[in-house]
PDB file of C-alpha atoms in Angstrom:
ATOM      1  CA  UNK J 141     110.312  63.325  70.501  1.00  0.00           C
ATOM      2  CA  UNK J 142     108.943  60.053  72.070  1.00  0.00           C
ATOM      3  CA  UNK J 143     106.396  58.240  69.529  1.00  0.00           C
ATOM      4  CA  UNK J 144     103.643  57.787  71.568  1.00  0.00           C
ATOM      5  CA  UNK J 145     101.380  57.580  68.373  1.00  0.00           C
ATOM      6  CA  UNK J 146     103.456  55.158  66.944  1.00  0.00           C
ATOM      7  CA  UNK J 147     101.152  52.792  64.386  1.00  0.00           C
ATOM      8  CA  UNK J 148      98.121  55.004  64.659  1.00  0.00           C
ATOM      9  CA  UNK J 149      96.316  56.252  61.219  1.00  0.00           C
ATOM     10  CA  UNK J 150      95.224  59.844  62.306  1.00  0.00           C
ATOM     11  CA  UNK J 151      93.040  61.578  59.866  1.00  0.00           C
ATOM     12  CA  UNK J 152      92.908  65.279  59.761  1.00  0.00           C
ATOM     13  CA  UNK J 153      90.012  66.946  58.257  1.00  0.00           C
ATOM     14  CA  UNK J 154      90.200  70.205  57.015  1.00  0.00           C
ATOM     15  CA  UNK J 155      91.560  72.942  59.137  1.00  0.00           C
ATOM     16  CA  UNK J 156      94.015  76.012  58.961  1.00  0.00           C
ATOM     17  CA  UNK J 157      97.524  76.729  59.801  1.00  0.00           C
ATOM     18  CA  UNK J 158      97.316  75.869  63.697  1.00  0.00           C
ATOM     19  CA  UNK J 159      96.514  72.118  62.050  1.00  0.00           C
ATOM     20  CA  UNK J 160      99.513  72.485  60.066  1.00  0.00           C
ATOM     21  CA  UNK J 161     101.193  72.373  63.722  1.00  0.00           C
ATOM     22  CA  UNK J 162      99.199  69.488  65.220  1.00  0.00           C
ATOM     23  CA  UNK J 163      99.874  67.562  62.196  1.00  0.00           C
ATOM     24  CA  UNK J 164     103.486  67.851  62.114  1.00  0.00           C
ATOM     25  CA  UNK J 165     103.262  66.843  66.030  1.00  0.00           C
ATOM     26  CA  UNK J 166     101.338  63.741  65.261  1.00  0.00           C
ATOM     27  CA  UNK J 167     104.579  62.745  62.221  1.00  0.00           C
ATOM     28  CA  UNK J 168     107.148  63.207  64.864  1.00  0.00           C
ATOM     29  CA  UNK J 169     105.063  61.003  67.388  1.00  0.00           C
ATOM     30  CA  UNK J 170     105.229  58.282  64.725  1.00  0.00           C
ATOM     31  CA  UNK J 171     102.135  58.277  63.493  1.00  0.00           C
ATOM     32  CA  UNK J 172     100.926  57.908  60.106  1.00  0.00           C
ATOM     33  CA  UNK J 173      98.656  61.227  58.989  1.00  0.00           C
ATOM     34  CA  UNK J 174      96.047  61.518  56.272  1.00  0.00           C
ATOM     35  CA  UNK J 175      95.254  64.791  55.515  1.00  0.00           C
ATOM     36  CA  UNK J 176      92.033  66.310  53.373  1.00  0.00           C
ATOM     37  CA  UNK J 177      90.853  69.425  52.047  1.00  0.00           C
ATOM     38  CA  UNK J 178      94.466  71.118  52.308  1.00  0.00           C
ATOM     39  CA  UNK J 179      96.256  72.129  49.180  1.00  0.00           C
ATOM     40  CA  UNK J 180     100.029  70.663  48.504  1.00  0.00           C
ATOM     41  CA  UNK J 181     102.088  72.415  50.969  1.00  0.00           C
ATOM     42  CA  UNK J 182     106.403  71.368  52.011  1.00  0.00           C
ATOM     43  CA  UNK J 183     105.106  71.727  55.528  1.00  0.00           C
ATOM     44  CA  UNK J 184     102.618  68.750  55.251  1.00  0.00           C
ATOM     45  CA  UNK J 185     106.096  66.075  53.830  1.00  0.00           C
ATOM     46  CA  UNK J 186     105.369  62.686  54.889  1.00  0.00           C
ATOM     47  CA  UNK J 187     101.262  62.688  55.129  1.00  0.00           C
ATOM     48  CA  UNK J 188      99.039  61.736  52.830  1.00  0.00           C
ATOM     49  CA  UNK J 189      96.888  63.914  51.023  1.00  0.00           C
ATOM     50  CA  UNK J 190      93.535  61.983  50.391  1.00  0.00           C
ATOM     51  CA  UNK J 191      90.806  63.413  47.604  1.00  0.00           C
ATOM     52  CA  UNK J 192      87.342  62.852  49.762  1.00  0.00           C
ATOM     53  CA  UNK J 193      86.347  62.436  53.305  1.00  0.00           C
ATOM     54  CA  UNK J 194      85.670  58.975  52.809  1.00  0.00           C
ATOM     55  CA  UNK J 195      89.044  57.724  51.838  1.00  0.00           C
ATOM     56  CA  UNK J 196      90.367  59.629  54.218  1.00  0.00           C
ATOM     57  CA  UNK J 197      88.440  58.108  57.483  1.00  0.00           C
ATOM     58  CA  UNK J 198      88.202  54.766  56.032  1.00  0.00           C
ATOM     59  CA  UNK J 199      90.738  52.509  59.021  1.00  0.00           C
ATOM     60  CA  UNK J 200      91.718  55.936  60.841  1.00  0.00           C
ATOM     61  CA  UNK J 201      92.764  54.990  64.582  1.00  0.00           C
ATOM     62  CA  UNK J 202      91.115  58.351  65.327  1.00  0.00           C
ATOM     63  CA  UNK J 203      89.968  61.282  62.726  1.00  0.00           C
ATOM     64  CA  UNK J 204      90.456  65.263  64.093  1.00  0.00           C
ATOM     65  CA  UNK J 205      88.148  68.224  62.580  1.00  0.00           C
ATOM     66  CA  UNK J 206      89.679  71.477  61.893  1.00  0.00           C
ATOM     67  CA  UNK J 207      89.225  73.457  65.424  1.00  0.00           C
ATOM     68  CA  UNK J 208      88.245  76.504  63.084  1.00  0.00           C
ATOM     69  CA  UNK J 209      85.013  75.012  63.533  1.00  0.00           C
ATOM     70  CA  UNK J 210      81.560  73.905  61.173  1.00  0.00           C
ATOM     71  CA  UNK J 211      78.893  75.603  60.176  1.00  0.00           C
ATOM     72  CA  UNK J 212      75.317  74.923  60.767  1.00  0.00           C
ATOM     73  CA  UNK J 213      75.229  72.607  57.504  1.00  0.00           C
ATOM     74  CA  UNK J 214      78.330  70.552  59.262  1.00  0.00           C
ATOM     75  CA  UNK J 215      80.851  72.340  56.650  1.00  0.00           C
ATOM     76  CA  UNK J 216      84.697  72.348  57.538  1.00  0.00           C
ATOM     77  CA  UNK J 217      86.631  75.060  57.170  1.00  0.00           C
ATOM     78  CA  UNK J 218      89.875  74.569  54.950  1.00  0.00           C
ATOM     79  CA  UNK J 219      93.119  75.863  53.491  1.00  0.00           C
ATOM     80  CA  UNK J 220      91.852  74.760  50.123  1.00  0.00           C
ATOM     81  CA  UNK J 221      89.100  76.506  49.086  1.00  0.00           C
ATOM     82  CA  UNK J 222      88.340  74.214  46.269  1.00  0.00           C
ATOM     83  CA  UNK J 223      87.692  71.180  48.630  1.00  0.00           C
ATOM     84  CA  UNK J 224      84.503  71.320  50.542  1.00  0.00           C
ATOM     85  CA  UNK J 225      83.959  69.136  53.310  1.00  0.00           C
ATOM     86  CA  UNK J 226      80.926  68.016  55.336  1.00  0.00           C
ATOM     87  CA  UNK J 227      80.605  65.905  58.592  1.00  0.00           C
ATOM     88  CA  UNK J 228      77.126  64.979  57.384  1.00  0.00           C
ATOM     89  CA  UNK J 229      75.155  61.969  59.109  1.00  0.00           C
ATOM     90  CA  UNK J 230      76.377  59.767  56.682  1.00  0.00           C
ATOM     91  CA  UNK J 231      80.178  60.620  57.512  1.00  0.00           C
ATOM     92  CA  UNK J 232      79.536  59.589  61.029  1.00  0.00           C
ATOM     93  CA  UNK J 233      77.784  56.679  59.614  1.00  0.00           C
ATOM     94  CA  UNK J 234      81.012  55.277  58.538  1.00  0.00           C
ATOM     95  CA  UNK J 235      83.181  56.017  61.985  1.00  0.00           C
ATOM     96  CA  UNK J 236      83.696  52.934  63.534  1.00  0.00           C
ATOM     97  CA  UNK J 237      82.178  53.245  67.604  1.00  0.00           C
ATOM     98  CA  UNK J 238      85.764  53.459  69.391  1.00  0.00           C
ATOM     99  CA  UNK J 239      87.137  55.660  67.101  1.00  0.00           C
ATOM    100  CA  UNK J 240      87.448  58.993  68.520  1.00  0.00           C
ATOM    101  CA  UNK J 241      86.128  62.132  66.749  1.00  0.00           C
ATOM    102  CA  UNK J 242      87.603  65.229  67.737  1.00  0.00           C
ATOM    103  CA  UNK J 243      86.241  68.523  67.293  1.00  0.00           C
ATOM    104  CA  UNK J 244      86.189  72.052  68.516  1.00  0.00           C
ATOM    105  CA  UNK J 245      83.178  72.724  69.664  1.00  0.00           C
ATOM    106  CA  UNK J 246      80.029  70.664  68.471  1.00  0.00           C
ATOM    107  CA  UNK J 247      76.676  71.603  67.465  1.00  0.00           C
ATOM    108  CA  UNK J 248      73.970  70.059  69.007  1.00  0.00           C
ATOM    109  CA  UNK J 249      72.503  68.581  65.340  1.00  0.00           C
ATOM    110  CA  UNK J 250      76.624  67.007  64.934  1.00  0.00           C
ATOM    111  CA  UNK J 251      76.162  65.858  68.946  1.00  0.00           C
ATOM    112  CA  UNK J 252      72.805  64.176  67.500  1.00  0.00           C
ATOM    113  CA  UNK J 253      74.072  62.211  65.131  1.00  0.00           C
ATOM    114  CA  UNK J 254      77.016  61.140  67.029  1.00  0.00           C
ATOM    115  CA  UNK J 255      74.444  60.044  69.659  1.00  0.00           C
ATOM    116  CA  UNK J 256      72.972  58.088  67.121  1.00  0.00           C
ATOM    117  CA  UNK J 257      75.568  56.292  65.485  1.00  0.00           C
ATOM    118  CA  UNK J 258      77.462  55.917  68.304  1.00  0.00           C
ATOM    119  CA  UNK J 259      80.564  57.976  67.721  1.00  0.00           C
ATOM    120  CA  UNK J 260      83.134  58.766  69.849  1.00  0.00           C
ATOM    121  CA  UNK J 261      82.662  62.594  69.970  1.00  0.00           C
ATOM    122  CA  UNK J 262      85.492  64.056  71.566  1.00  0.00           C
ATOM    123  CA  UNK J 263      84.663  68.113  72.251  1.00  0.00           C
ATOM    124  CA  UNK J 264      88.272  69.782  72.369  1.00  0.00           C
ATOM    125  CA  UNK J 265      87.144  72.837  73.461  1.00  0.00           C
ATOM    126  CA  UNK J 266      86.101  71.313  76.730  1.00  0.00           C
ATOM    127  CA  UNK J 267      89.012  70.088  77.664  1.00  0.00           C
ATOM    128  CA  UNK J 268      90.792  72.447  80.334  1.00  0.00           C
ATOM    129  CA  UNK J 269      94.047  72.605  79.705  1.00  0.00           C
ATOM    130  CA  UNK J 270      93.707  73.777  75.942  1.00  0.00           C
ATOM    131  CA  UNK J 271      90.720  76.298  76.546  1.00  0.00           C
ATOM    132  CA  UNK J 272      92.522  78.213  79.259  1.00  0.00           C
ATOM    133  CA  UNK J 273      95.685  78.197  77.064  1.00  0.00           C
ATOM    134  CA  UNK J 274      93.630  79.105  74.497  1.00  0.00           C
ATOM    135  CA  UNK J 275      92.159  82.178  76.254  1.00  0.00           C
ATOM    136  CA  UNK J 276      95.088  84.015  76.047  1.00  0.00           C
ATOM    137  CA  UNK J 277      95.160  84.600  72.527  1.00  0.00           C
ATOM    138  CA  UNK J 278      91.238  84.625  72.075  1.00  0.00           C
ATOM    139  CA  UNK J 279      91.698  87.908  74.841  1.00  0.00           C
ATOM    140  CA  UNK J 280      95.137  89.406  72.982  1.00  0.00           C
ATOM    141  CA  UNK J 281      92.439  89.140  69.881  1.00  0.00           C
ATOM    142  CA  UNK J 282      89.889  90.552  71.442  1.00  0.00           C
ATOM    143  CA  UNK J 283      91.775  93.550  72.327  1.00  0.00           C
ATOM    144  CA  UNK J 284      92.964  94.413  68.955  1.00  0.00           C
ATOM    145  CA  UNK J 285      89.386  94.438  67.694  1.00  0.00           C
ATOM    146  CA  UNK J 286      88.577  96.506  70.372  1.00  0.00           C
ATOM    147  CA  UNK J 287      91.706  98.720  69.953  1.00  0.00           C
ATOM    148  CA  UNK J 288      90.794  99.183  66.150  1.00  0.00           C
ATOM    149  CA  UNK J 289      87.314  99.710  66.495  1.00  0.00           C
ATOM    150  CA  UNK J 290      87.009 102.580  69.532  1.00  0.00           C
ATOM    151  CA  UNK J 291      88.146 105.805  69.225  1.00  0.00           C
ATOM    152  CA  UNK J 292      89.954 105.687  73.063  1.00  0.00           C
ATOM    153  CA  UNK J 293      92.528 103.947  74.739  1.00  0.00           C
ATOM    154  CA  UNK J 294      92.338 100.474  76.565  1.00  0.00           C
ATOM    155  CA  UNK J 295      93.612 102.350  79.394  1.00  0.00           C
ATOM    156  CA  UNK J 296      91.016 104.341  81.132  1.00  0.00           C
ATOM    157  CA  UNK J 297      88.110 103.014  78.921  1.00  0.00           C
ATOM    158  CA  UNK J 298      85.109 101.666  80.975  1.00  0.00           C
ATOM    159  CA  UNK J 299      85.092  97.870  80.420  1.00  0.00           C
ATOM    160  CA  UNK J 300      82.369  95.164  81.476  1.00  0.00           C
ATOM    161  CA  UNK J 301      83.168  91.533  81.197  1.00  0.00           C
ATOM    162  CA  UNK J 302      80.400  89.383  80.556  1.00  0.00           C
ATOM    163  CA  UNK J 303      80.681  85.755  82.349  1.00  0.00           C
ATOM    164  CA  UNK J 304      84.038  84.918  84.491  1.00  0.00           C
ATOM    165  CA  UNK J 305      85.051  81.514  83.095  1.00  0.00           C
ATOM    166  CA  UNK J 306      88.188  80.466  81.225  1.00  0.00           C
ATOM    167  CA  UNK J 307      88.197  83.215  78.589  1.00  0.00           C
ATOM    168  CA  UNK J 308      86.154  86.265  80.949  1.00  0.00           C
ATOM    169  CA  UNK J 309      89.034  85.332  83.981  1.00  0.00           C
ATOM    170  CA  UNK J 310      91.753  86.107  81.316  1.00  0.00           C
ATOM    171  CA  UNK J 311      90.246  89.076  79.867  1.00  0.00           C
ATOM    172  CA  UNK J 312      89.375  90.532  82.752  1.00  0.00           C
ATOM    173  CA  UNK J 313      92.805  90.286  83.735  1.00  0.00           C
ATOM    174  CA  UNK J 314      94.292  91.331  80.510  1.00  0.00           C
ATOM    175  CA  UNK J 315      91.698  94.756  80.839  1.00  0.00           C
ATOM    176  CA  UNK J 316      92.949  95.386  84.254  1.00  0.00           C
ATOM    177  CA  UNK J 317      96.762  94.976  83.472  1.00  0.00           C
ATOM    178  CA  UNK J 318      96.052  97.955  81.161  1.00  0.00           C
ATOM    179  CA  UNK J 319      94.145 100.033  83.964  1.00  0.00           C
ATOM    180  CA  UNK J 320      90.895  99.627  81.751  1.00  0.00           C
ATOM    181  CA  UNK J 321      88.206 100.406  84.676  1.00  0.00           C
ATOM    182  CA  UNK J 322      86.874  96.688  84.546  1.00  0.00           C
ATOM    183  CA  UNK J 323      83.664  95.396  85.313  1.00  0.00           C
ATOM    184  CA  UNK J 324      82.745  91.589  85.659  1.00  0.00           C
ATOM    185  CA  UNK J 325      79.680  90.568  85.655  1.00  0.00           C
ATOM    186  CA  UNK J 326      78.630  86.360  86.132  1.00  0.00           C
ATOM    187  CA  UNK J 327      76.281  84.602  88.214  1.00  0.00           C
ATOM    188  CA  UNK J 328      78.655  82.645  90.468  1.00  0.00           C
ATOM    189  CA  UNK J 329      79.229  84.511  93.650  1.00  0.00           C
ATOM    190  CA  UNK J 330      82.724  82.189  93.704  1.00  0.00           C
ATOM    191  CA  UNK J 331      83.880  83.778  90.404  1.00  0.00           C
ATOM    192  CA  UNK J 332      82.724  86.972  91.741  1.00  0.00           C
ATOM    193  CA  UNK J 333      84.821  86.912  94.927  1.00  0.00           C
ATOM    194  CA  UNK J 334      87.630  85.727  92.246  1.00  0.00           C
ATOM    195  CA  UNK J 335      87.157  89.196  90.255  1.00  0.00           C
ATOM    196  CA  UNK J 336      87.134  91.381  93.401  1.00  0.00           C
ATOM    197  CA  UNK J 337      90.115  89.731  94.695  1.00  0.00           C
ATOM    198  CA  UNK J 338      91.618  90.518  90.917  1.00  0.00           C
ATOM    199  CA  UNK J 339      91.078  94.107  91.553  1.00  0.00           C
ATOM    200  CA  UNK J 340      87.570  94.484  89.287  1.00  0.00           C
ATOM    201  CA  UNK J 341      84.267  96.349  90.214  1.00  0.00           C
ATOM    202  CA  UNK J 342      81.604  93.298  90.120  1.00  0.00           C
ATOM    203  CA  UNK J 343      78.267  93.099  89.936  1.00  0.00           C
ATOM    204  CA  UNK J 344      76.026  89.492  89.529  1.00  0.00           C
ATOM    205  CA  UNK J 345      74.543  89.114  86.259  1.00  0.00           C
ATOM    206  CA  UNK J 346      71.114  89.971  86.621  1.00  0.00           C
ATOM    207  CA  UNK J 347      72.110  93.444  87.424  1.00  0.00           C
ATOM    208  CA  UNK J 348      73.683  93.399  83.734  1.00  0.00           C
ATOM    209  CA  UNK J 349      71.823  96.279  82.648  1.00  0.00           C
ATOM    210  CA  UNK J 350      73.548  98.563  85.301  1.00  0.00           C
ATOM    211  CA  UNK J 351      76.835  97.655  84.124  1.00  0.00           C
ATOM    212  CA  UNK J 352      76.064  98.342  80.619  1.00  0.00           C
ATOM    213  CA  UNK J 353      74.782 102.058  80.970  1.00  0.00           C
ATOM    214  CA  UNK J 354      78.185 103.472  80.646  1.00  0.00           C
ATOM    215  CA  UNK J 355      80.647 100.855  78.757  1.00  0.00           C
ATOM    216  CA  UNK J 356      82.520 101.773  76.748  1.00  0.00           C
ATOM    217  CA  UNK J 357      83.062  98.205  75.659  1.00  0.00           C
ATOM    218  CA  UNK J 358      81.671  95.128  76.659  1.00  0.00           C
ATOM    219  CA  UNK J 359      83.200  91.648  75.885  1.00  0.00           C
ATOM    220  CA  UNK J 360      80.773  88.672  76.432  1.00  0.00           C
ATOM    221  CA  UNK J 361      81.956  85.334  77.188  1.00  0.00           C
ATOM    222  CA  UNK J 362      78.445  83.551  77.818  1.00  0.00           C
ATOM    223  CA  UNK J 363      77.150  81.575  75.202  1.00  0.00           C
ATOM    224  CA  UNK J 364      73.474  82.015  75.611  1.00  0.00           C
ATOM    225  CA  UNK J 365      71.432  84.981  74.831  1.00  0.00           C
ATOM    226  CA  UNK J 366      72.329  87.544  77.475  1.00  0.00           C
ATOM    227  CA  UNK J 367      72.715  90.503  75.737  1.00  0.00           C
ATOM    228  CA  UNK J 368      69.219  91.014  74.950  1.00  0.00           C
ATOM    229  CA  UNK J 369      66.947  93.694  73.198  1.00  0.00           C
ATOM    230  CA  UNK J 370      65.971  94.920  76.520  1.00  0.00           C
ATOM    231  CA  UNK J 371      69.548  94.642  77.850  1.00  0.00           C
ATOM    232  CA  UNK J 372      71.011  96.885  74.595  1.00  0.00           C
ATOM    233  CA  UNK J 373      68.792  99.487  75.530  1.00  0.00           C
ATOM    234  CA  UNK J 374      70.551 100.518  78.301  1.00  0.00           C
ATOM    235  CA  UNK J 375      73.955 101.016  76.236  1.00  0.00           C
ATOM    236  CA  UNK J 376      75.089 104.034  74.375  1.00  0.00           C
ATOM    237  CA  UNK J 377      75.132 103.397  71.001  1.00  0.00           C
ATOM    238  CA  UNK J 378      78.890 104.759  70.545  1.00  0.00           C
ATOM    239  CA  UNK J 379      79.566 101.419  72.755  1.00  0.00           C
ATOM    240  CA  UNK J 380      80.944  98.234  71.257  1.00  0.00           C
ATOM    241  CA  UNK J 381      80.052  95.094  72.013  1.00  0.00           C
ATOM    242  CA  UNK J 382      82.940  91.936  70.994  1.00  0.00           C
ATOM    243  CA  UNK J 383      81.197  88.607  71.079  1.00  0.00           C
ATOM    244  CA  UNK J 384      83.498  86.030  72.592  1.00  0.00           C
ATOM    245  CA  UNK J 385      80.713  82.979  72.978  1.00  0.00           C
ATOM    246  CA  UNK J 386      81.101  79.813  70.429  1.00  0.00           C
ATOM    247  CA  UNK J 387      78.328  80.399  67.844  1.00  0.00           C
ATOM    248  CA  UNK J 388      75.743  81.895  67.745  1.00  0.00           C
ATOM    249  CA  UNK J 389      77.064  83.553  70.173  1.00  0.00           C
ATOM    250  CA  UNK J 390      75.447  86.071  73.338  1.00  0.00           C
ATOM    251  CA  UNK J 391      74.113  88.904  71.770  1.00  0.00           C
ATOM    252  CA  UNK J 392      71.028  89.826  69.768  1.00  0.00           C
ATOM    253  CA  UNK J 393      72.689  91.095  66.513  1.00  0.00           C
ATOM    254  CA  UNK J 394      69.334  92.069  65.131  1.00  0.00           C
ATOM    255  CA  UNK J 395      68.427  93.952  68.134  1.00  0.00           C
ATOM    256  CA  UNK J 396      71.972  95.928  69.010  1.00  0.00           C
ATOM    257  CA  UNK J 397      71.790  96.811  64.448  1.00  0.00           C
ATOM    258  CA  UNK J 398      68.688  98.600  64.906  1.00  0.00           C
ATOM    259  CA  UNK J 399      69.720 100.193  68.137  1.00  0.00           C
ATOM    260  CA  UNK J 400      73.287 101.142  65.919  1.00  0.00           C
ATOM    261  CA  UNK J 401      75.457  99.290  68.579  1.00  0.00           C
ATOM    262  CA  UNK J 402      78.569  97.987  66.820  1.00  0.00           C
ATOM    263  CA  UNK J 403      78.394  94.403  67.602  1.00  0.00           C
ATOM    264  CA  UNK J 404      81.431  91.849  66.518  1.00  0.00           C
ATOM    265  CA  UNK J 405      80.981  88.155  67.400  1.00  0.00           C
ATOM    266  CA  UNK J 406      84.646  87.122  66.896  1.00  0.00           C
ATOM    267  CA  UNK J 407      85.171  83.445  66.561  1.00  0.00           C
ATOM    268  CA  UNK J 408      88.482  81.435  66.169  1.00  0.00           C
ATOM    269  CA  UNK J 409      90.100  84.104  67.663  1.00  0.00           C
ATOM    270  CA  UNK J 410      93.162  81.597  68.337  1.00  0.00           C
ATOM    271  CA  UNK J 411      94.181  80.703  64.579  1.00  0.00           C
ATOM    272  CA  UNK J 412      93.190  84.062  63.285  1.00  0.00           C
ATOM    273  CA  UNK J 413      95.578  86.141  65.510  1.00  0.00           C
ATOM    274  CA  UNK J 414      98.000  83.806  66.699  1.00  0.00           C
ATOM    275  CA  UNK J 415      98.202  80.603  64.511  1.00  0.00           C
ATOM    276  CA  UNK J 416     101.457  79.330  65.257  1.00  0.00           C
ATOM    277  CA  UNK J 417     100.467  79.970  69.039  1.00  0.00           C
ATOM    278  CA  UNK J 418      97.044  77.958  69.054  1.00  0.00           C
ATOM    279  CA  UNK J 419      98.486  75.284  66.908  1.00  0.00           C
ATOM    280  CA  UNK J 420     101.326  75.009  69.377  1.00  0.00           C
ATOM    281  CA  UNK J 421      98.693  74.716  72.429  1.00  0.00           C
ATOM    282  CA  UNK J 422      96.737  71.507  70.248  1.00  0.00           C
ATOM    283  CA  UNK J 423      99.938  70.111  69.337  1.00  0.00           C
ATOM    284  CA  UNK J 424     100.790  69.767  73.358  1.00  0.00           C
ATOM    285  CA  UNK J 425      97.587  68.829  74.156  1.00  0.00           C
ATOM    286  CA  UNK J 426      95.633  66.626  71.454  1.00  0.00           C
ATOM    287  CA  UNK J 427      98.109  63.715  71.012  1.00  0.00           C
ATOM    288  CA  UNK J 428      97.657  63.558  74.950  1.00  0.00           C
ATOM    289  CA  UNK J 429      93.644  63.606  74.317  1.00  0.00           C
ATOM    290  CA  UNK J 430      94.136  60.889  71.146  1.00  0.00           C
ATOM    291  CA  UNK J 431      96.241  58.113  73.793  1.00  0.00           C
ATOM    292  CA  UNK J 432      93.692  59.152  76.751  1.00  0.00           C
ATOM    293  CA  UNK J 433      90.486  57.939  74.640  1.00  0.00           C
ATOM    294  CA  UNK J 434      91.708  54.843  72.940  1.00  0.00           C
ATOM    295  CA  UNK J 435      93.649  53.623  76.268  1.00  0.00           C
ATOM    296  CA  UNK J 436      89.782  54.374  77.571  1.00  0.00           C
ATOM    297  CA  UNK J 437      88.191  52.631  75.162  1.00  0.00           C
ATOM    298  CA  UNK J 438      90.697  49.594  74.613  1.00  0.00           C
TER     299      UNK J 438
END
């Protein structure tokens, strides 16, 4: 292993066991870790395990948030649940401009204050490579929720795929390797000539309604509100709907419980279903991301 992070202080905030990956990645690349909000574990040897956010940012040549993601109050998720950690304004306060900040995906109130202190947000999510690795086990997890939930077989069940990007291109493809009868429906006539030439009925988006009326399931990759009141009308209420979309996700929840549509947004799919996978797809990728944005910013 070549240590291409060789006299950096990385500082890893919170997380779960596809950290525990990355981390190790970043000790092999020579770099020296700081680690908070994770309880004493063998597999973390040779970081440092710091007792608040602030000692644990304070000189970091670039600080990474658990990809598990925040909450609308800027909590961290973590593998100690007696450490709570916030990426408040006055965290980013304290970042140095320069320094990159990497996170999962960011919430437009975190994107505001990194605006506004002028913080090096760094939105991991976005970056190609790892999001279309990454859609292979957010689609494996969406079929075992879907699997669980319905009372019939992948195979043969009526299936509409809601947006074509990263994740809807590898569902759709996963649903059609298991003869699933597979509808896609997304707004860019490209991506639609990309589903037809997959082997998938399509139909553009604003003829969503149509697709709906006899799903059977329906997995939704856009992360604005298109599965609306008016929209969940059409379904059958047997049908289930699994939310792919970074939060809040694409659905009306309200709506699709009063209409008794089972409705699952499913987030983190990656680290829930296959840790060791997703933490193997950052630990390629982010140390690549780290170099690219200081050499950037040098």
């Amino acid at each position: 292993m070549t240590e291409g992070l060789k006299g950096l202080v990385i500082c890893v905030l919170g997380g779960d066991f596809r950290e525990i990956e990355l981390i190790q990645r970043f000790l092999a690349e020579g770099a020296q870790v700081r680690v908070v909000g994770y309880p004493p574990l063998d597999e973390l040897e040779g970081t440092t395990r710091e007792n608040s956010v602030f000692q644990g940012i304070v000189g970091a040549s670039a600080i990474v948030v658990g990809m598990g993601g925040l909450d609308v109050g800027g909590k961290v998720r973590t593998l100690d649940p007696e450490f709570n950690i916030a990426l408040t304004e006055e965290v980013l306060e304290l970042i140095p401009p320069g320094v990159p900040l990497l996170v999962g995906a960011a919430r437009p109130r975190l994107r505001e204050f990194a605006s506004k202190h002028n913080v090096n947000l760094v939105e991991v999510t976005e970056d190609d490579e790892i999001a279309i690795r990454n859609s292979i086990p957010t689609a494996e997890g969406a079929l075992q929720i879907a699997m669980k939930e319905m009372p019939i077989t992948i195979h043969g069940c009526n299936a509409v795929v809601v947006g074509f990007g990263r994740v809807g291109e590898t569902m759709a493809r996963v649903l059609l390797s298991l003869c699933a009868n597979t509808v896609v429906c997304a707004r860019s006539l490209p991506q639609l000539a990309r589903a037809d030439e997959m082997g998938a009925s399509t139909l553009h988006i604003s003829s969503l309604a149509a697709a709906l009326r006899d799903a059977d399931a329906v997995f939704n990759t856009v992360p604005a509100i298109v599965l609306t009141e008016n929209i969940l009308k059409c379904m059958r209420p047997d049908s289930l709907i699994v939310d792919l979309a970074s939060a809040p996700g694409g659905t009306d929840f309200e709506a699709a419980s009063r209409l008794g549509i089972k409705a699952i947004l499913a987030l983190g799919l990656p680290g829930k279903v296959a840790p060791k996978t997703a933490g193997k797809i950052l630990a390629d990728s982010v140390p690549q991301l780290i170099r690219r944005e200081l050499s950037r910013l040098s």
